[in-house]
mmCIF file of C-alpha atoms in Angstrom:
data_model
loop_
_atom_site.group_PDB
_atom_site.id
_atom_site.type_symbol
_atom_site.label_atom_id
_atom_site.label_comp_id
_atom_site.label_asym_id
_atom_site.label_seq_id
_atom_site.Cartn_x
_atom_site.Cartn_y
_atom_site.Cartn_z
ATOM 1 C CA MET A 54 0.641 0.166 0.134
ATOM 2 C CA ILE A 55 0.851 3.162 -0.830
ATOM 3 C CA ALA A 56 3.565 4.940 1.621
ATOM 4 C CA ARG A 57 2.449 8.156 3.621
ATOM 5 C CA PRO A 58 4.739 11.857 1.303
ATOM 6 C CA ARG A 59 7.768 12.894 2.228
ATOM 7 C CA SER A 60 8.067 16.235 0.531
ATOM 8 C CA SER A 61 6.569 18.908 -0.802
ATOM 9 C CA ARG A 62 6.285 16.917 -4.654
ATOM 10 C CA ALA A 63 4.965 14.049 -2.994
ATOM 11 C CA ARG A 64 2.156 15.219 -1.546
ATOM 12 C CA LEU A 65 0.615 16.936 -4.956
ATOM 13 C CA ILE A 66 -1.416 15.094 -6.744
ATOM 14 C CA VAL A 67 -2.941 16.261 -10.297
ATOM 15 C CA ALA A 68 -5.980 15.739 -11.503
ATOM 16 C CA LEU A 69 -5.822 14.541 -15.378
ATOM 17 C CA ASP A 70 -10.079 15.958 -15.468
ATOM 18 C CA THR A 71 -10.294 15.389 -18.697
ATOM 19 C CA ALA A 72 -11.990 13.044 -22.317
ATOM 20 C CA ASP A 73 -9.072 13.129 -24.563
ATOM 21 C CA ALA A 74 -6.625 9.839 -23.866
ATOM 22 C CA ASP A 75 -4.147 11.943 -26.251
ATOM 23 C CA ARG A 76 -4.335 15.111 -23.430
ATOM 24 C CA ALA A 77 -4.191 13.194 -20.133
ATOM 25 C CA ALA A 78 -0.944 11.234 -21.531
ATOM 26 C CA ALA A 79 0.681 13.937 -22.995
ATOM 27 C CA LEU A 80 -0.381 15.877 -19.039
ATOM 28 C CA ALA A 81 0.731 12.864 -17.269
ATOM 29 C CA GLY A 82 4.176 12.526 -19.215
ATOM 30 C CA ALA A 83 4.813 16.366 -18.548
ATOM 31 C CA LEU A 84 3.312 16.061 -14.632
ATOM 32 C CA ALA A 85 5.190 13.127 -13.520
ATOM 33 C CA PRO A 86 8.218 13.827 -12.497
ATOM 34 C CA GLU A 87 6.161 17.154 -10.583
ATOM 35 C CA CYS A 88 4.105 15.191 -8.495
ATOM 36 C CA GLY A 89 4.203 13.071 -6.345
ATOM 37 C CA VAL A 90 0.625 11.453 -8.036
ATOM 38 C CA LEU A 91 -1.218 11.116 -10.706
ATOM 39 C CA LYS A 92 -5.159 11.149 -10.727
ATOM 40 C CA VAL A 93 -7.815 9.999 -13.444
ATOM 41 C CA GLY A 94 -11.588 10.138 -11.966
ATOM 42 C CA LEU A 95 -14.444 9.013 -13.065
ATOM 43 C CA GLU A 96 -14.549 11.362 -16.453
ATOM 44 C CA LEU A 97 -11.212 10.233 -17.731
ATOM 45 C CA PHE A 98 -12.329 6.406 -16.834
ATOM 46 C CA ALA A 99 -15.971 7.245 -18.345
ATOM 47 C CA ALA A 100 -14.516 8.292 -21.898
ATOM 48 C CA GLN A 101 -11.502 5.410 -21.972
ATOM 49 C CA GLY A 102 -11.677 2.706 -19.537
ATOM 50 C CA PRO A 103 -8.684 0.699 -18.659
ATOM 51 C CA ALA A 104 -6.516 1.777 -21.081
ATOM 52 C CA ALA A 105 -6.688 5.376 -20.095
ATOM 53 C CA VAL A 106 -5.269 3.977 -16.707
ATOM 54 C CA ALA A 107 -2.113 2.057 -18.199
ATOM 55 C CA ARG A 108 -1.362 4.580 -20.315
ATOM 56 C CA VAL A 109 -0.583 7.289 -17.251
ATOM 57 C CA ALA A 110 0.493 3.954 -15.260
ATOM 58 C CA ALA A 111 3.427 3.965 -17.445
ATOM 59 C CA THR A 112 4.506 6.832 -16.902
ATOM 60 C CA GLY A 113 5.644 5.272 -13.451
ATOM 61 C CA ALA A 114 3.638 7.663 -11.707
ATOM 62 C CA PRO A 115 1.211 5.654 -8.709
ATOM 63 C CA VAL A 116 -2.240 6.440 -9.899
ATOM 64 C CA PHE A 117 -4.497 7.706 -8.126
ATOM 65 C CA LEU A 118 -7.773 6.127 -9.487
ATOM 66 C CA ASP A 119 -11.313 8.550 -8.066
ATOM 67 C CA LEU A 120 -13.972 6.265 -9.357
ATOM 68 C CA LYS A 121 -15.762 7.046 -5.790
ATOM 69 C CA LEU A 122 -18.091 3.821 -5.893
ATOM 70 C CA HIS A 123 -21.264 4.085 -4.420
ATOM 71 C CA ASP A 124 -23.590 1.279 -4.924
ATOM 72 C CA ILE A 125 -24.396 -2.261 -2.471
ATOM 73 C CA PRO A 126 -21.644 -4.706 -0.756
ATOM 74 C CA ASN A 127 -21.225 -7.064 -3.325
ATOM 75 C CA THR A 128 -21.227 -4.850 -6.332
ATOM 76 C CA VAL A 129 -19.001 -2.061 -4.980
ATOM 77 C CA ALA A 130 -16.685 -5.540 -3.515
ATOM 78 C CA GLY A 131 -16.768 -6.192 -7.172
ATOM 79 C CA ALA A 132 -15.373 -3.540 -9.028
ATOM 80 C CA VAL A 133 -12.783 -2.928 -6.757
ATOM 81 C CA ARG A 134 -11.906 -6.819 -7.549
ATOM 82 C CA ALA A 135 -11.581 -5.692 -11.549
ATOM 83 C CA VAL A 136 -9.834 -2.699 -11.217
ATOM 84 C CA LEU A 137 -6.800 -4.246 -9.125
ATOM 85 C CA PRO A 138 -4.736 -5.606 -12.204
ATOM 86 C CA LEU A 139 -4.395 -1.803 -13.249
ATOM 87 C CA ARG A 140 -2.558 -1.242 -9.427
ATOM 88 C CA PRO A 141 -3.737 2.047 -8.621
ATOM 89 C CA ALA A 142 -2.363 2.625 -5.632
ATOM 90 C CA MET A 143 -5.727 4.727 -4.240
ATOM 91 C CA LEU A 144 -9.379 4.085 -4.713
ATOM 92 C CA THR A 145 -11.989 6.365 -3.487
ATOM 93 C CA VAL A 146 -15.304 4.721 -2.838
ATOM 94 C CA HIS A 147 -18.371 7.302 -1.433
ATOM 95 C CA ALA A 148 -18.389 7.276 2.684
ATOM 96 C CA GLY A 149 -22.082 7.461 2.954
ATOM 97 C CA GLY A 150 -22.755 3.842 1.304
ATOM 98 C CA GLY A 151 -22.692 2.729 4.544
ATOM 99 C CA ALA A 152 -19.930 0.235 6.965
ATOM 100 C CA ALA A 153 -20.770 -2.841 5.103
ATOM 101 C CA MET A 154 -20.255 -1.443 2.072
ATOM 102 C CA VAL A 155 -16.516 0.211 2.688
ATOM 103 C CA ALA A 156 -15.297 -2.922 4.206
ATOM 104 C CA ALA A 157 -16.717 -5.062 1.295
ATOM 105 C CA ALA A 158 -14.429 -2.784 -0.525
ATOM 106 C CA ARG A 159 -11.683 -2.917 2.003
ATOM 107 C CA GLU A 160 -11.469 -7.230 2.193
ATOM 108 C CA ALA A 161 -11.709 -7.467 -1.650
ATOM 109 C CA ALA A 162 -9.004 -5.611 -1.805
ATOM 110 C CA GLU A 163 -7.016 -7.828 0.424
ATOM 111 C CA ARG A 164 -7.821 -10.586 -1.042
ATOM 112 C CA GLY A 165 -6.640 -9.867 -4.557
ATOM 113 C CA ALA A 166 -3.910 -7.619 -3.937
ATOM 114 C CA GLY A 167 -2.403 -8.150 -0.430
ATOM 115 C CA ALA A 168 -0.220 -5.574 0.548
ATOM 116 C CA ASP A 169 0.295 -4.753 -2.785
ATOM 117 C CA ARG A 170 -3.493 -3.700 -2.827
ATOM 118 C CA PRO A 171 -4.378 -0.131 -2.866
ATOM 119 C CA ALA A 172 -5.644 2.267 -0.315
ATOM 120 C CA ILE A 173 -8.643 2.753 -0.150
ATOM 121 C CA LEU A 174 -10.093 6.320 0.508
ATOM 122 C CA ALA A 175 -13.387 7.240 1.852
ATOM 123 C CA VAL A 176 -14.901 10.285 0.171
ATOM 124 C CA THR A 177 -17.409 11.889 2.460
ATOM 125 C CA VAL A 178 -18.929 15.675 1.038
ATOM 126 C CA LEU A 179 -17.707 16.671 -2.285
ATOM 127 C CA THR A 180 -16.249 19.882 -2.045
ATOM 128 C CA SER A 181 -19.025 21.675 -4.418
ATOM 129 C CA LEU A 182 -21.590 20.783 -1.661
ATOM 130 C CA ASP A 183 -22.664 23.490 0.851
ATOM 131 C CA ALA A 184 -24.416 23.500 4.724
ATOM 132 C CA ALA A 185 -27.280 25.085 1.981
ATOM 133 C CA ALA A 186 -26.770 21.747 -1.334
ATOM 134 C CA LEU A 187 -26.923 19.660 2.272
ATOM 135 C CA ALA A 188 -29.819 20.555 3.086
ATOM 136 C CA ALA A 189 -31.646 20.153 0.373
ATOM 137 C CA THR A 190 -30.530 16.160 0.323
ATOM 138 C CA GLY A 191 -31.116 16.004 3.741
ATOM 139 C CA VAL A 192 -28.700 16.283 5.750
ATOM 140 C CA SER A 193 -28.547 18.384 8.776
ATOM 141 C CA GLY A 194 -25.794 20.153 10.832
ATOM 142 C CA GLY A 195 -23.470 21.569 8.019
ATOM 143 C CA PRO A 196 -21.077 20.206 5.645
ATOM 144 C CA VAL A 197 -17.826 20.090 9.350
ATOM 145 C CA GLN A 198 -20.669 17.960 11.216
ATOM 146 C CA GLN A 199 -21.648 15.053 7.834
ATOM 147 C CA VAL A 200 -18.094 14.419 7.266
ATOM 148 C CA LEU A 201 -16.814 13.684 10.433
ATOM 149 C CA ARG A 202 -19.720 11.302 11.095
ATOM 150 C CA LEU A 203 -18.898 9.617 8.298
ATOM 151 C CA ALA A 204 -15.572 9.527 8.630
ATOM 152 C CA ARG A 205 -16.216 7.385 11.786
ATOM 153 C CA LEU A 206 -18.098 5.697 10.143
ATOM 154 C CA ALA A 207 -16.020 4.901 7.674
ATOM 155 C CA LEU A 208 -12.228 4.148 9.398
ATOM 156 C CA GLU A 209 -14.708 2.166 12.034
ATOM 157 C CA ALA A 210 -15.407 0.086 8.709
ATOM 158 C CA GLY A 211 -12.224 -0.455 7.556
ATOM 159 C CA ALA A 212 -10.838 2.041 4.983
ATOM 160 C CA ASP A 213 -7.586 3.202 5.084
ATOM 161 C CA GLY A 214 -7.806 7.297 4.638
ATOM 162 C CA LEU A 215 -10.496 10.282 4.394
ATOM 163 C CA VAL A 216 -11.055 12.987 1.034
ATOM 164 C CA CYS A 217 -12.033 15.887 2.510
ATOM 165 C CA SER A 218 -12.439 19.556 2.226
ATOM 166 C CA PRO A 219 -9.164 21.517 3.738
ATOM 167 C CA GLN A 220 -11.835 22.916 5.419
ATOM 168 C CA GLU A 221 -12.712 19.830 7.923
ATOM 169 C CA ALA A 222 -9.094 17.970 7.830
ATOM 170 C CA ALA A 223 -8.304 19.929 11.306
ATOM 171 C CA ARG A 224 -11.233 18.789 12.609
ATOM 172 C CA ILE A 225 -10.592 15.018 11.265
ATOM 173 C CA ARG A 226 -6.673 14.992 12.508
ATOM 174 C CA ASP A 227 -8.734 16.158 16.015
ATOM 175 C CA ALA A 228 -11.078 13.377 15.895
ATOM 176 C CA HIS A 229 -8.843 10.381 14.473
ATOM 177 C CA GLY A 230 -5.007 11.289 14.678
ATOM 178 C CA ASP A 231 -2.396 10.707 12.272
ATOM 179 C CA ALA A 232 -3.203 7.557 11.815
ATOM 180 C CA PRO A 233 -6.331 7.771 8.820
ATOM 181 C CA LEU A 234 -4.006 8.687 5.284
ATOM 182 C CA LEU A 235 -5.997 12.337 4.449
ATOM 183 C CA VAL A 236 -6.471 13.202 0.823
ATOM 184 C CA VAL A 237 -7.838 16.655 0.429
ATOM 185 C CA PRO A 238 -8.586 18.423 -2.272
ATOM 186 C CA GLY A 239 -10.479 22.039 -3.619
ATOM 187 C CA VAL A 240 -6.777 22.947 -3.003
ATOM 188 C CA ARG A 241 -6.506 26.694 -4.974
ATOM 189 C CA PRO A 242 -3.377 28.421 -4.988
ATOM 190 C CA ALA A 243 -3.355 31.822 -4.080
ATOM 191 C CA GLY A 244 -5.732 34.263 -6.372
ATOM 192 C CA ALA A 245 -6.908 31.338 -8.983
ATOM 193 C CA ALA A 246 -10.229 30.205 -9.794
ATOM 194 C CA VAL A 247 -12.769 28.476 -7.391
ATOM 195 C CA GLY A 248 -15.398 27.313 -9.691
ATOM 196 C CA ASP A 249 -17.618 24.677 -9.055
ATOM 197 C CA GLN A 250 -16.221 24.257 -5.850
ATOM 198 C CA ALA A 251 -17.561 25.081 -2.288
ATOM 199 C CA ARG A 252 -14.840 24.651 0.492
ATOM 200 C CA VAL A 253 -11.182 25.887 -1.001
ATOM 201 C CA ALA A 254 -8.045 26.604 0.494
ATOM 202 C CA THR A 255 -4.953 27.086 -0.383
ATOM 203 C CA PRO A 256 -2.172 23.666 -0.690
ATOM 204 C CA GLU A 257 -0.193 25.780 2.158
ATOM 205 C CA GLU A 258 -3.618 25.988 4.162
ATOM 206 C CA ALA A 259 -4.331 21.957 3.849
ATOM 207 C CA VAL A 260 -0.716 21.108 4.684
ATOM 208 C CA ARG A 261 -1.164 22.854 8.001
ATOM 209 C CA ALA A 262 -4.373 21.225 8.586
ATOM 210 C CA GLY A 263 -2.938 18.026 8.223
ATOM 211 C CA ALA A 264 -2.937 17.023 5.133
ATOM 212 C CA ASP A 265 -1.329 13.932 3.410
ATOM 213 C CA TRP A 266 -1.948 14.767 0.104
ATOM 214 C CA ILE A 267 -3.418 17.175 -1.969
ATOM 215 C CA VAL A 268 -5.697 17.076 -5.287
ATOM 216 C CA VAL A 269 -4.709 20.478 -8.180
ATOM 217 C CA GLY A 270 -6.715 19.650 -11.064
ATOM 218 C CA ARG A 271 -7.386 23.167 -13.201
ATOM 219 C CA PRO A 272 -4.934 25.012 -12.457
ATOM 220 C CA ILE A 273 -2.812 22.892 -13.527
ATOM 221 C CA ALA A 274 -3.799 20.895 -16.073
ATOM 222 C CA GLY A 275 -5.060 24.161 -17.953
ATOM 223 C CA ALA A 276 -2.783 26.494 -17.392
ATOM 224 C CA ALA A 277 0.082 27.463 -20.015
ATOM 225 C CA ASP A 278 2.502 25.386 -18.935
ATOM 226 C CA PRO A 279 0.992 22.958 -16.654
ATOM 227 C CA ALA A 280 4.210 21.238 -15.003
ATOM 228 C CA ALA A 281 5.790 25.539 -14.522
ATOM 229 C CA ALA A 282 2.255 25.484 -12.416
ATOM 230 C CA ALA A 283 3.489 22.203 -10.339
ATOM 231 C CA ARG A 284 6.587 23.615 -9.882
ATOM 232 C CA ALA A 285 4.903 26.460 -7.505
ATOM 233 C CA ILE A 286 2.967 24.601 -5.997
ATOM 234 C CA VAL A 287 5.343 22.546 -4.360
ATOM 235 C CA GLN A 288 7.900 25.685 -4.496
ATOM 236 C CA ALA A 289 4.961 27.098 -1.649
ATOM 237 C CA LEU A 290 5.072 24.392 0.041
ATOM 238 C CA GLY A 291 8.906 24.252 0.681
ATOM 239 C CA ALA A 292 10.807 21.439 1.415
#
């Protein structure tokens, strides 16, 4: 299973958010030396399938397969088994799928890949959701309370770590200590457009709050020089 990052470069996960296989491969080739992990999300996987993961992995960088699996436990376990041959370093499931589903994902990964299995990361509350959006779905108490509720459920069910916004990272560390791996999206360099993100912070703020890895997508992939944009974020984080 993937080890915690030991440098600022290793902390950076770059999201390859495109449906174009050649564009993703070009970005991966340019960015692999500048970051710790490359993320293949739902858009790229839905458009190009496992072949896209193989092309990204060919750069030598670990792959974060961010599929946010959410279904009945048996189906999620089957999906985990299906992607294990791609050797992702990280794989996401939705904590909202329940404890049995998270446990099924962990068990399938362990049985299928042993010590080489991906880290199972439970997504708590999407960074695009604020308190009003959560309330509209029937969730009361705001994002922080829902994140903490789902974090406890997922970790007790066997998740290796969590995905949360920068605004909840410190609260998770307070509640659960250093043990959970913590991947934090919703990260934007100072002055960058927020886009559709509702709960954001700068890279430096996210790391200070307790993030092991930060996920940055459009500010890097959409830059005129993606490699330079990635280097700037790494430099801002320091050693």
